[in-house]
């Protein structure tokens, strides 16, 4: 079973700052990794799929990179609406279950 | 646009049952695998179950195997989760979510989510 470990658990930053979030897989997962944003009281929404592809409608300030076991999500300049919890996620063709990281919370300093 | 609307949540005693529904619109429902993902209060996301596009394959997270059953009715564009022998630790918001696709190719992420339905298991 693949385990995804996100770091750090919490980040306190200010609008306009650049931030990089980390997700590490317990074994190689190629580029089968997605990133989600969840604002309070809302469902998650996908930001990045296949490690580096922005989902439809996602602003260019969000970017993803990595392959194998180490992945990052970068937000180039934080907007007020970006303070939220971010999750990474993996699934294979088989077994078809999914795994999520434990999340990183971005707080407004 | 794609809409997923869950219903059926509520308060139930330990050992009880609930059936969740997810009504889908704005998509060719029979073309996509569908999943349930849950989130306990104040906690992270936990994947629960998947069903293939045609409904022939189901797969479950270990803690719900033998207690939960995922199914779908492609003629009604509806996904279900039958939850039996409920435990306090099953308390969560349950989201239905659709497998993503890019240029007609199914991908391994979730591109649309419902707003969730709250299941509370308590005596």
Coordinates of C-alpha atoms in Angstrom, one line a residue:
Chain A
X1 CA 0.0 0.0 0.0
X2 CA 1.4 3.4 -1.0
X3 CA 1.5 6.1 1.7
X4 CA 1.7 9.8 0.9
X5 CA 3.4 12.0 3.4
X6 CA 2.9 15.8 3.1
X7 CA 5.0 18.4 4.7
X8 CA 4.8 20.7 6.5
X9 CA 1.5 20.2 8.3
X10 CA 0.9 23.9 8.6
X11 CA 2.4 27.0 7.0
X12 CA 1.8 30.6 8.1
X13 CA 2.4 33.0 5.2
X14 CA 1.2 36.4 3.9
X15 CA -0.5 37.3 0.6
X16 CA 2.0 37.8 -2.1
X17 CA 4.5 35.3 -0.8
X18 CA 5.7 32.2 -2.8
X19 CA 5.1 28.8 -1.2
X20 CA 6.1 25.3 -2.0
X21 CA 4.3 22.3 -0.5
X22 CA 5.8 18.8 -0.5
X23 CA 4.3 15.3 -1.0
X24 CA 6.4 12.2 -0.7
X25 CA 5.3 8.7 -1.8
X26 CA 6.5 5.6 0.0
X27 CA 7.4 4.0 -3.4
X28 CA 7.6 5.2 -6.9
X29 CA 4.3 6.3 -8.4
X30 CA 5.6 7.6 -11.7
X31 CA 3.6 10.9 -12.2
X32 CA 0.3 9.5 -11.0
X33 CA -0.3 12.3 -8.5
X34 CA -2.9 15.0 -8.1
X35 CA -3.3 18.0 -5.9
X36 CA -6.5 19.4 -4.4
X37 CA -7.5 22.5 -2.6
X38 CA -10.2 22.5 0.1
X39 CA -11.6 25.7 1.6
X40 CA -13.5 25.6 4.8
X41 CA -17.0 24.2 4.4
X42 CA -16.4 23.3 0.7
X43 CA -15.7 20.2 -1.2
X44 CA -12.2 19.7 -2.5
X45 CA -11.3 20.9 -6.0
X46 CA -8.6 19.5 -8.2
X47 CA -5.7 21.9 -9.0
X48 CA -3.1 19.6 -10.7
X49 CA -3.2 16.1 -12.2
X50 CA -0.5 13.9 -13.6
X51 CA 1.9 15.8 -11.3
X52 CA 2.2 18.9 -13.4
X53 CA -0.9 19.5 -15.5
X54 CA -3.2 22.3 -14.3
X55 CA -6.9 21.4 -14.2
X56 CA -9.4 23.4 -16.2
X57 CA -9.9 26.9 -14.8
X58 CA -7.0 26.8 -12.4
X59 CA -4.9 30.0 -12.3
X60 CA -1.4 29.9 -13.6
X61 CA 0.1 30.8 -10.2
X62 CA -0.4 27.1 -9.3
X63 CA 2.2 24.7 -10.6
X64 CA 3.2 21.1 -9.9
X65 CA 6.3 19.2 -10.4
X66 CA 8.0 15.9 -9.6
X67 CA 8.0 12.2 -10.5
X68 CA 8.8 8.9 -8.8
X69 CA 8.5 9.6 -5.0
X70 CA 8.9 13.4 -4.6
X71 CA 6.4 16.0 -5.7
X72 CA 5.8 19.7 -5.1
X73 CA 3.0 22.1 -5.5
X74 CA 4.0 25.8 -5.8
X75 CA 1.9 28.9 -5.6
X76 CA 3.9 31.7 -7.0
X77 CA 2.2 34.6 -5.3
X78 CA -0.5 33.9 -2.6
X79 CA -3.9 35.4 -3.0
X80 CA -6.2 35.8 -0.1
X81 CA -8.4 33.0 -1.4
X82 CA -5.5 30.5 -1.5
X83 CA -5.5 30.1 2.3
X84 CA -6.9 26.6 2.6
X85 CA -5.9 23.0 3.1
X86 CA -4.1 21.2 0.3
X87 CA -4.0 17.4 -0.3
X88 CA -2.0 15.2 -2.6
X89 CA -3.6 12.1 -4.0
X90 CA -2.6 8.9 -5.9
X91 CA -4.3 6.1 -7.5
X92 CA -3.3 3.3 -9.9
X93 CA -5.2 1.4 -12.5
X94 CA -5.1 -1.6 -10.1
X95 CA -5.9 -1.8 -7.3
X96 CA -8.2 1.0 -8.2
X97 CA -8.4 2.5 -4.7
X98 CA -7.0 6.0 -4.0
X99 CA -4.7 7.4 -1.3
X100 CA -4.6 10.9 0.1
X101 CA -1.9 12.7 2.0
X102 CA -2.8 14.0 5.4
X103 CA -2.9 17.6 4.1
X104 CA -1.0 20.9 4.5
X105 CA -2.9 23.9 5.9
X106 CA -1.9 27.3 4.6
X107 CA -2.7 30.0 7.2
X108 CA -2.7 33.8 6.7
X109 CA 0.0 35.2 9.0
Chain B
X1 CA -22.1 21.6 -16.3
X2 CA -21.4 18.5 -14.2
X3 CA -23.4 18.3 -11.0
X4 CA -23.2 15.6 -8.3
X5 CA -25.8 15.9 -5.5
X6 CA -25.6 13.6 -2.5
X7 CA -28.5 12.7 -0.2
X8 CA -29.4 10.2 2.4
X9 CA -27.2 11.2 5.3
X10 CA -28.4 11.6 8.8
X11 CA -28.0 10.4 12.4
X12 CA -28.0 6.7 13.1
X13 CA -27.2 4.5 16.0
X14 CA -24.1 2.1 16.0
X15 CA -25.0 -1.1 14.2
X16 CA -27.6 0.7 12.0
X17 CA -27.8 1.2 8.3
X18 CA -28.0 4.1 5.8
X19 CA -28.2 4.3 2.1
X20 CA -26.5 7.3 0.4
X21 CA -27.4 8.4 -3.1
X22 CA -25.6 10.7 -5.6
X23 CA -27.6 12.1 -8.5
X24 CA -25.4 13.0 -11.5
X25 CA -26.2 15.4 -14.3
X26 CA -24.3 17.2 -17.1
X27 CA -22.2 14.2 -17.9
X28 CA -22.3 10.8 -19.7
X29 CA -22.6 9.0 -16.4
X30 CA -22.1 5.4 -17.8
X31 CA -18.7 6.4 -19.1
X32 CA -17.0 7.1 -15.8
X33 CA -15.9 5.2 -12.7
X34 CA -17.3 6.7 -9.6
X35 CA -16.0 6.9 -6.0
X36 CA -17.0 7.7 -2.5
X37 CA -14.6 9.7 -0.3
X38 CA -15.2 10.6 3.3
X39 CA -14.0 13.2 5.7
X40 CA -14.3 12.8 9.5
X41 CA -14.9 16.1 11.4
X42 CA -11.7 18.1 11.4
X43 CA -9.8 15.4 9.6
X44 CA -8.4 14.7 6.2
X45 CA -9.8 13.0 3.1
X46 CA -10.2 9.2 3.1
X47 CA -11.1 7.2 0.1
X48 CA -13.9 4.7 0.7
X49 CA -15.0 2.8 -2.4
X50 CA -15.0 2.7 -6.2
X51 CA -17.2 1.2 -8.9
X52 CA -16.3 0.9 -12.5
X53 CA -18.2 2.6 -15.3
X54 CA -20.4 -0.4 -16.2
X55 CA -20.7 -1.4 -12.5
X56 CA -19.0 -4.8 -12.8
X57 CA -16.1 -4.0 -10.6
X58 CA -16.1 -2.7 -7.0
X59 CA -13.3 -2.1 -4.6
X60 CA -13.3 -1.0 -1.0
X61 CA -11.1 0.5 1.7
X62 CA -10.3 -2.2 4.2
X63 CA -12.2 -0.8 7.2
X64 CA -15.5 -0.8 5.2
X65 CA -15.2 -4.1 3.4
X66 CA -18.1 -6.4 4.2
X67 CA -20.1 -3.6 5.6
X68 CA -20.5 -1.1 2.7
X69 CA -21.7 -1.8 -0.8
X70 CA -21.2 0.6 -3.7
X71 CA -23.6 0.3 -6.7
X72 CA -24.9 2.4 -9.5
X73 CA -27.9 2.7 -11.8
X74 CA -26.7 4.0 -15.1
X75 CA -30.3 4.3 -16.4
X76 CA -31.0 6.8 -13.6
X77 CA -27.5 8.4 -13.5
X78 CA -27.3 7.6 -9.8
X79 CA -24.6 6.3 -7.6
X80 CA -25.3 4.6 -4.2
X81 CA -23.5 3.6 -1.0
X82 CA -25.3 1.1 1.2
X83 CA -23.8 1.3 4.7
X84 CA -24.5 -1.5 7.2
X85 CA -23.2 -2.3 10.6
X86 CA -22.3 1.4 11.1
X87 CA -19.6 2.3 13.6
X88 CA -19.0 5.6 15.5
X89 CA -15.8 5.9 13.4
X90 CA -17.8 6.0 10.2
X91 CA -19.0 9.5 11.2
X92 CA -18.0 11.8 8.4
X93 CA -19.1 13.9 5.4
X94 CA -19.4 11.5 2.5
X95 CA -18.6 12.9 -1.0
X96 CA -19.3 11.3 -4.3
X97 CA -16.7 12.1 -6.9
X98 CA -16.1 11.3 -10.6
X99 CA -13.0 10.0 -12.2
X100 CA -11.3 12.7 -14.3
X101 CA -10.8 12.4 -18.0
X102 CA -8.7 14.5 -20.4
X103 CA -9.3 14.3 -24.2
X104 CA -11.5 11.3 -23.7
X105 CA -8.9 9.4 -21.7
X106 CA -9.7 8.4 -18.2
X107 CA -7.2 9.7 -15.7
X108 CA -6.4 8.8 -12.1
X109 CA -7.8 11.9 -10.3
X110 CA -11.2 13.2 -9.3
X111 CA -12.4 16.2 -11.4
X112 CA -15.9 16.8 -9.9
X113 CA -17.2 16.4 -6.4
X114 CA -20.6 16.8 -4.8
X115 CA -21.1 19.0 -1.8
X116 CA -21.3 16.0 0.5
X117 CA -23.8 14.5 2.9
X118 CA -23.2 14.2 6.7
X119 CA -23.4 10.8 8.3
X120 CA -23.4 10.8 12.1
X121 CA -23.2 7.5 14.0
X122 CA -24.0 8.0 17.7
X123 CA -25.9 6.4 20.5

